[in-house]
Amino acid sequence: MPVIESLANEFSGRARFVKVHIDAEGQVQQAFHADGLPSYLLFNDGKEVSRIRMTFLGWFLEGRVRSMVKAAL
């Protein structure tokens, strides 16, 4: 997704973005209760601090994810 790739570049060195394909890693979906796809989970020090479920419009998603990451840094 171009929005997430752009944010990964913006926060390079300060935050890590990881994409997981649940078709290959189904246990990850169950472990994190990712019932809406796509799901965006934010972790800080190994603990989930925020989550966005389902797809939003690109501009809205970008703003939400940027705010989540900035709040966690």
mmCIF file of C-alpha atoms in Angstrom:
data_model
loop_
_atom_site.group_PDB
_atom_site.id
_atom_site.type_symbol
_atom_site.label_atom_id
_atom_site.label_comp_id
_atom_site.label_asym_id
_atom_site.label_seq_id
_atom_site.Cartn_x
_atom_site.Cartn_y
_atom_site.Cartn_z
ATOM 1 C CA MET A 1 0.000 0.000 0.000
ATOM 2 C CA PRO A 2 1.618 3.280 -1.108
ATOM 3 C CA VAL A 3 0.414 5.208 1.961
ATOM 4 C CA ILE A 4 2.068 2.803 4.402
ATOM 5 C CA GLU A 5 5.254 2.634 2.321
ATOM 6 C CA SER A 6 5.408 6.436 2.322
ATOM 7 C CA LEU A 7 4.991 6.547 6.107
ATOM 8 C CA ALA A 8 7.633 3.846 6.544
ATOM 9 C CA ASN A 9 10.056 6.078 4.645
ATOM 10 C CA GLU A 10 9.015 9.153 6.637
ATOM 11 C CA PHE A 11 9.637 7.426 9.975
ATOM 12 C CA SER A 12 12.664 5.404 8.856
ATOM 13 C CA GLY A 13 15.042 4.861 11.775
ATOM 14 C CA ARG A 14 12.373 5.820 14.326
ATOM 15 C CA ALA A 15 9.603 3.296 13.621
ATOM 16 C CA ARG A 16 9.455 -0.048 11.855
ATOM 17 C CA PHE A 17 6.582 -1.059 9.613
ATOM 18 C CA VAL A 18 6.026 -4.784 9.032
ATOM 19 C CA LYS A 19 3.628 -6.358 6.553
ATOM 20 C CA VAL A 20 2.321 -9.848 7.317
ATOM 21 C CA HIS A 21 0.484 -11.921 4.713
ATOM 22 C CA ILE A 22 -2.115 -13.816 6.708
ATOM 23 C CA ASP A 23 -2.590 -16.414 3.986
ATOM 24 C CA ALA A 24 0.907 -17.639 4.805
ATOM 25 C CA GLU A 25 0.906 -16.641 8.482
ATOM 26 C CA GLY A 26 -2.665 -17.378 9.627
ATOM 27 C CA GLN A 27 -1.632 -17.858 13.246
ATOM 28 C CA VAL A 28 -0.615 -14.187 13.376
ATOM 29 C CA GLN A 29 -4.166 -13.126 12.521
ATOM 30 C CA GLN A 30 -5.511 -15.270 15.353
ATOM 31 C CA ALA A 31 -2.855 -14.252 17.873
ATOM 32 C CA PHE A 32 -3.551 -10.544 17.391
ATOM 33 C CA HIS A 33 -7.314 -10.858 16.820
ATOM 34 C CA ALA A 34 -7.025 -9.130 13.456
ATOM 35 C CA ASP A 35 -10.667 -9.701 12.565
ATOM 36 C CA GLY A 36 -10.850 -6.885 10.031
ATOM 37 C CA LEU A 37 -8.506 -6.868 7.097
ATOM 38 C CA PRO A 38 -6.366 -5.012 6.630
ATOM 39 C CA SER A 39 -5.529 -4.261 10.255
ATOM 40 C CA TYR A 40 -2.849 -1.818 11.371
ATOM 41 C CA LEU A 41 -1.424 -2.432 14.842
ATOM 42 C CA LEU A 42 1.028 -0.143 16.599
ATOM 43 C CA PHE A 43 3.349 -1.530 19.252
ATOM 44 C CA ASN A 44 5.595 0.358 21.643
ATOM 45 C CA ASP A 45 8.069 -1.630 23.744
ATOM 46 C CA GLY A 46 6.345 -4.846 22.671
ATOM 47 C CA LYS A 47 2.859 -3.765 23.789
ATOM 48 C CA GLU A 48 -0.012 -2.886 21.488
ATOM 49 C CA VAL A 49 -0.852 0.787 21.947
ATOM 50 C CA SER A 50 -3.205 1.429 19.039
ATOM 51 C CA ARG A 51 -5.075 -0.309 16.235
ATOM 52 C CA ILE A 52 -6.934 0.558 13.051
ATOM 53 C CA ARG A 53 -9.205 -2.056 11.506
ATOM 54 C CA MET A 54 -10.404 -2.205 7.933
ATOM 55 C CA THR A 55 -9.471 0.023 5.029
ATOM 56 C CA PHE A 56 -9.846 3.776 5.119
ATOM 57 C CA LEU A 57 -9.409 6.225 2.288
ATOM 58 C CA GLY A 58 -5.707 6.807 1.685
ATOM 59 C CA TRP A 59 -5.602 10.386 2.981
ATOM 60 C CA PHE A 60 -7.549 9.444 6.117
ATOM 61 C CA LEU A 61 -5.445 6.354 6.780
ATOM 62 C CA GLU A 62 -2.240 8.340 6.331
ATOM 63 C CA GLY A 63 -3.314 10.932 8.899
ATOM 64 C CA ARG A 64 -4.451 8.320 11.419
ATOM 65 C CA VAL A 65 -1.286 6.226 11.159
ATOM 66 C CA ARG A 66 0.970 9.306 11.264
ATOM 67 C CA SER A 67 -0.790 10.488 14.448
ATOM 68 C CA MET A 68 -0.512 7.034 16.037
ATOM 69 C CA VAL A 69 3.209 6.791 15.340
ATOM 70 C CA LYS A 70 3.976 10.340 16.485
ATOM 71 C CA ALA A 71 2.087 9.742 19.743
ATOM 72 C CA ALA A 72 4.135 6.595 20.404
ATOM 73 C CA LEU A 73 7.544 8.144 19.678
#
